[in-house]
């Protein structure tokens, strides 16, 4: 399956050497070679970079490493395809507009017999991941037609719809609206808090202490580099 790497910070920050370790898993130290992508997301500003090639073979990945881009939220993904063609439209993260914000999403897992319910958000590719993202956003749009709710209500709604999607298989994901980062675990996901910066990863990207494993079925919210109560 795929792997996820996320960052939520109180100030714009970069992944630094963590991106190097993560990118190496995209075909050299691990088998995730069916595309990769990264979103740099702060407030309403989101820069999304995707490539259907393996991260270790991607000139774009080299440029990203050299540019040291920063953001308050970063979502990165390396793909090992389980559903959908190896094509640029199937590369994570995916992005859509909701409530005047850009929402970015990346998924690790495999959802069997899952189809997005009809709604305002429609997949452009043919992955279970993008279908789940569209279903999730359509649920939020219907649930809160007057606009974005408070953080507590939003987290509860996300947890509710994530549980229904996870009934179809493995649904580890990271999701951001540019302010907060939400992470849901079905099987493997870890986080670490470090001086106003939260890191989220499928598997830890360094050997430092402090990585905490999510419990299966758990959804956590991070804001300003802290775990939201």
Coordinates of C-alpha atoms in Angstrom, one line a residue:
X1 CA 0.0 0.0 0.0
X2 CA 0.9 3.7 -0.1
X3 CA 2.6 5.8 2.6
X4 CA 1.7 9.2 4.1
X5 CA 3.7 12.0 5.5
X6 CA 2.1 15.1 7.0
X7 CA 3.2 18.3 8.9
X8 CA 1.1 20.8 10.8
X9 CA 3.0 23.8 12.2
X10 CA 2.4 27.0 14.1
X11 CA 4.6 28.8 11.5
X12 CA 5.6 28.0 7.9
X13 CA 8.1 25.1 8.1
X14 CA 9.7 22.6 5.7
X15 CA 10.1 18.8 5.8
X16 CA 13.9 19.1 5.4
X17 CA 15.6 15.7 5.6
X18 CA 12.3 13.9 6.4
X19 CA 11.3 14.4 2.8
X20 CA 14.5 12.8 1.6
X21 CA 13.9 9.7 3.7
X22 CA 10.3 9.6 2.6
X23 CA 11.1 10.0 -1.1
X24 CA 13.7 7.2 -0.9
X25 CA 10.9 4.9 0.1
X26 CA 9.4 5.7 -3.3
X27 CA 11.2 3.0 -5.2
X28 CA 14.6 2.6 -3.5
X29 CA 14.3 1.6 0.1
X30 CA 10.7 0.5 -0.3
X31 CA 8.2 -0.5 -3.1
X32 CA 6.1 2.6 -3.4
X33 CA 7.0 3.6 -7.0
X34 CA 3.7 4.2 -8.7
X35 CA 3.7 8.0 -8.4
X36 CA 4.1 10.6 -5.7
X37 CA 2.8 14.1 -4.7
X38 CA 3.1 16.8 -2.1
X39 CA 0.9 19.8 -1.1
X40 CA 2.2 22.9 0.6
X41 CA -0.8 24.5 2.2
X42 CA -1.2 27.6 4.3
X43 CA -4.6 29.2 4.7
X44 CA -6.2 29.7 1.3
X45 CA -2.9 29.2 -0.5
X46 CA -2.1 25.7 -1.7
X47 CA 0.7 24.6 -4.0
X48 CA 0.3 21.1 -5.3
X49 CA 3.0 19.0 -7.1
X50 CA 2.3 15.5 -8.4
X51 CA 4.2 13.1 -10.7
X52 CA 3.2 9.6 -11.9
X53 CA 6.8 8.5 -11.9
X54 CA 8.6 7.0 -8.8
X55 CA 9.9 9.6 -6.4
X56 CA 13.5 8.4 -6.9
X57 CA 13.2 8.9 -10.7
X58 CA 11.3 12.2 -10.6
X59 CA 13.1 15.4 -11.6
X60 CA 10.2 17.2 -9.8
X61 CA 11.1 15.5 -6.6
X62 CA 14.7 16.7 -7.0
X63 CA 13.5 20.3 -7.5
X64 CA 11.3 20.1 -4.4
X65 CA 14.2 18.9 -2.4
X66 CA 16.4 21.7 -3.6
X67 CA 13.8 24.5 -3.1
X68 CA 13.1 23.9 0.6
X69 CA 9.5 25.1 0.3
X70 CA 7.6 25.9 3.6
X71 CA 4.0 25.9 4.7
X72 CA 2.0 25.5 7.8
X73 CA 0.5 22.3 6.5
X74 CA 2.3 19.8 4.2
X75 CA 0.8 16.6 2.9
X76 CA 3.1 14.1 1.0
X77 CA 2.2 10.7 -0.5
X78 CA 4.1 7.9 -2.3
X79 CA 1.9 5.5 -4.2
X80 CA 1.8 1.7 -4.5
X81 CA -1.2 1.2 -6.7
X82 CA -3.9 -1.2 -5.5
X83 CA -6.8 0.4 -7.5
X84 CA -6.6 2.7 -10.5
X85 CA -4.1 3.2 -13.4
X86 CA -0.6 4.6 -12.9
X87 CA -1.5 8.0 -14.3
X88 CA -1.2 11.6 -13.1
X89 CA -4.9 11.9 -12.4
X90 CA -4.6 9.1 -9.8
X91 CA -1.7 10.6 -7.9
X92 CA -2.3 11.9 -4.4
X93 CA -2.8 14.4 -2.8
X94 CA -6.1 15.3 -4.3
X95 CA -7.5 18.8 -3.9
X96 CA -11.0 20.4 -4.0
X97 CA -12.7 23.6 -3.0
X98 CA -15.2 23.7 -0.1
X99 CA -16.5 26.7 1.9
X100 CA -14.0 29.0 0.1
X101 CA -11.0 26.8 1.1
X102 CA -8.8 24.3 -0.7
X103 CA -9.0 20.9 0.9
X104 CA -6.1 18.4 0.3
X105 CA -6.3 14.7 0.9
X106 CA -4.0 11.6 0.7
X107 CA -4.9 8.0 1.5
X108 CA -3.2 4.8 2.3
X109 CA -5.3 1.7 2.0
X110 CA -7.6 -0.3 -0.1
X111 CA -11.4 0.1 -0.1
X112 CA -13.3 -2.8 -1.6
X113 CA -16.7 -2.2 -3.4
X114 CA -16.7 1.4 -2.4
X115 CA -18.5 4.0 -4.6
X116 CA -18.9 7.7 -3.8
X117 CA -22.5 8.7 -3.1
X118 CA -23.9 11.2 -5.7
X119 CA -23.0 14.7 -4.7
X120 CA -21.3 17.9 -5.7
X121 CA -17.8 16.3 -5.7
X122 CA -17.0 13.9 -8.5
X123 CA -13.7 11.9 -9.0
X124 CA -11.6 12.7 -12.0
X125 CA -9.5 9.5 -11.9
X126 CA -10.4 5.9 -11.1
X127 CA -9.0 5.3 -7.6
X128 CA -10.9 4.3 -4.5
X129 CA -9.0 7.0 -2.7
X130 CA -10.4 9.9 -4.7
X131 CA -13.9 8.4 -4.6
X132 CA -13.6 8.4 -0.8
X133 CA -12.3 12.0 -0.7
X134 CA -15.3 13.2 -2.8
X135 CA -17.7 11.2 -0.7
X136 CA -16.2 12.8 2.5
X137 CA -16.5 16.3 1.1
X138 CA -20.0 15.8 -0.2
X139 CA -21.0 14.6 3.2
X140 CA -19.6 17.7 4.8
X141 CA -21.2 20.0 2.3
X142 CA -24.6 18.4 3.0
X143 CA -24.1 18.3 6.7
X144 CA -23.1 22.0 7.0
X145 CA -24.8 23.9 4.1
X146 CA -24.3 27.2 5.8
X147 CA -20.5 27.0 5.9
X148 CA -17.7 25.5 7.9
X149 CA -18.6 24.6 11.5
X150 CA -16.4 24.9 14.6
X151 CA -13.4 22.6 15.0
X152 CA -15.1 20.2 17.4
X153 CA -18.2 19.7 15.2
X154 CA -16.0 19.3 12.1
X155 CA -13.9 16.7 13.7
X156 CA -17.0 14.8 14.9
X157 CA -18.5 14.8 11.4
X158 CA -15.2 13.7 9.8
X159 CA -15.0 10.8 12.3
X160 CA -18.5 9.7 11.5
X161 CA -18.1 9.6 7.8
X162 CA -14.6 8.1 8.0
X163 CA -16.0 5.2 10.0
X164 CA -18.6 4.4 7.3
X165 CA -15.9 4.5 4.6
X166 CA -13.5 2.4 6.7
X167 CA -16.1 -0.3 6.8
X168 CA -15.1 -1.1 3.2
X169 CA -11.4 -1.7 4.0
X170 CA -8.3 0.1 5.1
X171 CA -8.7 3.9 5.4
X172 CA -5.6 5.7 6.7
X173 CA -5.7 9.3 5.5
X174 CA -4.4 12.8 6.1
X175 CA -6.6 15.8 5.2
X176 CA -6.1 19.6 5.5
X177 CA -8.0 22.8 4.9
X178 CA -4.9 24.9 5.2
X179 CA -5.4 25.7 8.9
X180 CA -5.9 22.3 10.5
X181 CA -4.7 18.8 9.6
X182 CA -6.9 15.8 10.3
X183 CA -5.5 12.2 10.4
X184 CA -7.4 9.0 10.5
X185 CA -6.0 5.5 11.2
X186 CA -7.3 2.1 10.2
X187 CA -4.0 0.2 10.5
X188 CA -0.7 2.1 10.7
X189 CA -0.2 5.8 11.4
X190 CA 2.1 7.6 13.9
X191 CA 2.5 11.2 15.1
X192 CA 5.1 13.2 17.0
X193 CA 4.8 16.7 18.6
X194 CA 8.0 18.8 18.6
X195 CA 8.0 22.5 19.6
X196 CA 5.0 23.8 17.7
X197 CA 5.3 21.2 15.0
X198 CA 3.3 18.0 14.5
X199 CA 4.6 15.3 12.2
X200 CA 2.3 12.5 11.0
X201 CA 3.6 9.4 9.1
X202 CA 2.6 5.9 8.1
X203 CA 5.9 4.8 9.7
X204 CA 8.3 7.1 11.6
X205 CA 10.8 8.9 9.4
X206 CA 13.6 9.1 11.9
X207 CA 14.8 7.1 15.0
X208 CA 14.0 9.8 17.5
X209 CA 11.8 9.0 20.5
X210 CA 8.4 10.5 20.8
X211 CA 6.5 8.8 17.9
X212 CA 3.1 7.7 19.1
X213 CA 1.0 5.1 17.3
X214 CA -2.7 5.9 16.5
X215 CA -5.2 3.4 17.7
X216 CA -7.2 1.7 14.9
X217 CA -10.3 3.8 14.1
X218 CA -8.9 6.9 15.7
X219 CA -9.2 10.4 14.1
X220 CA -7.0 13.1 15.4
X221 CA -7.0 16.9 14.6
X222 CA -3.9 19.1 14.7
X223 CA -3.7 22.9 14.7
X224 CA -0.8 25.3 15.1
X225 CA 1.5 22.3 15.6
X226 CA -0.5 21.0 18.6
X227 CA -2.9 18.1 19.1
X228 CA -6.4 19.5 19.2
X229 CA -8.4 18.6 22.3

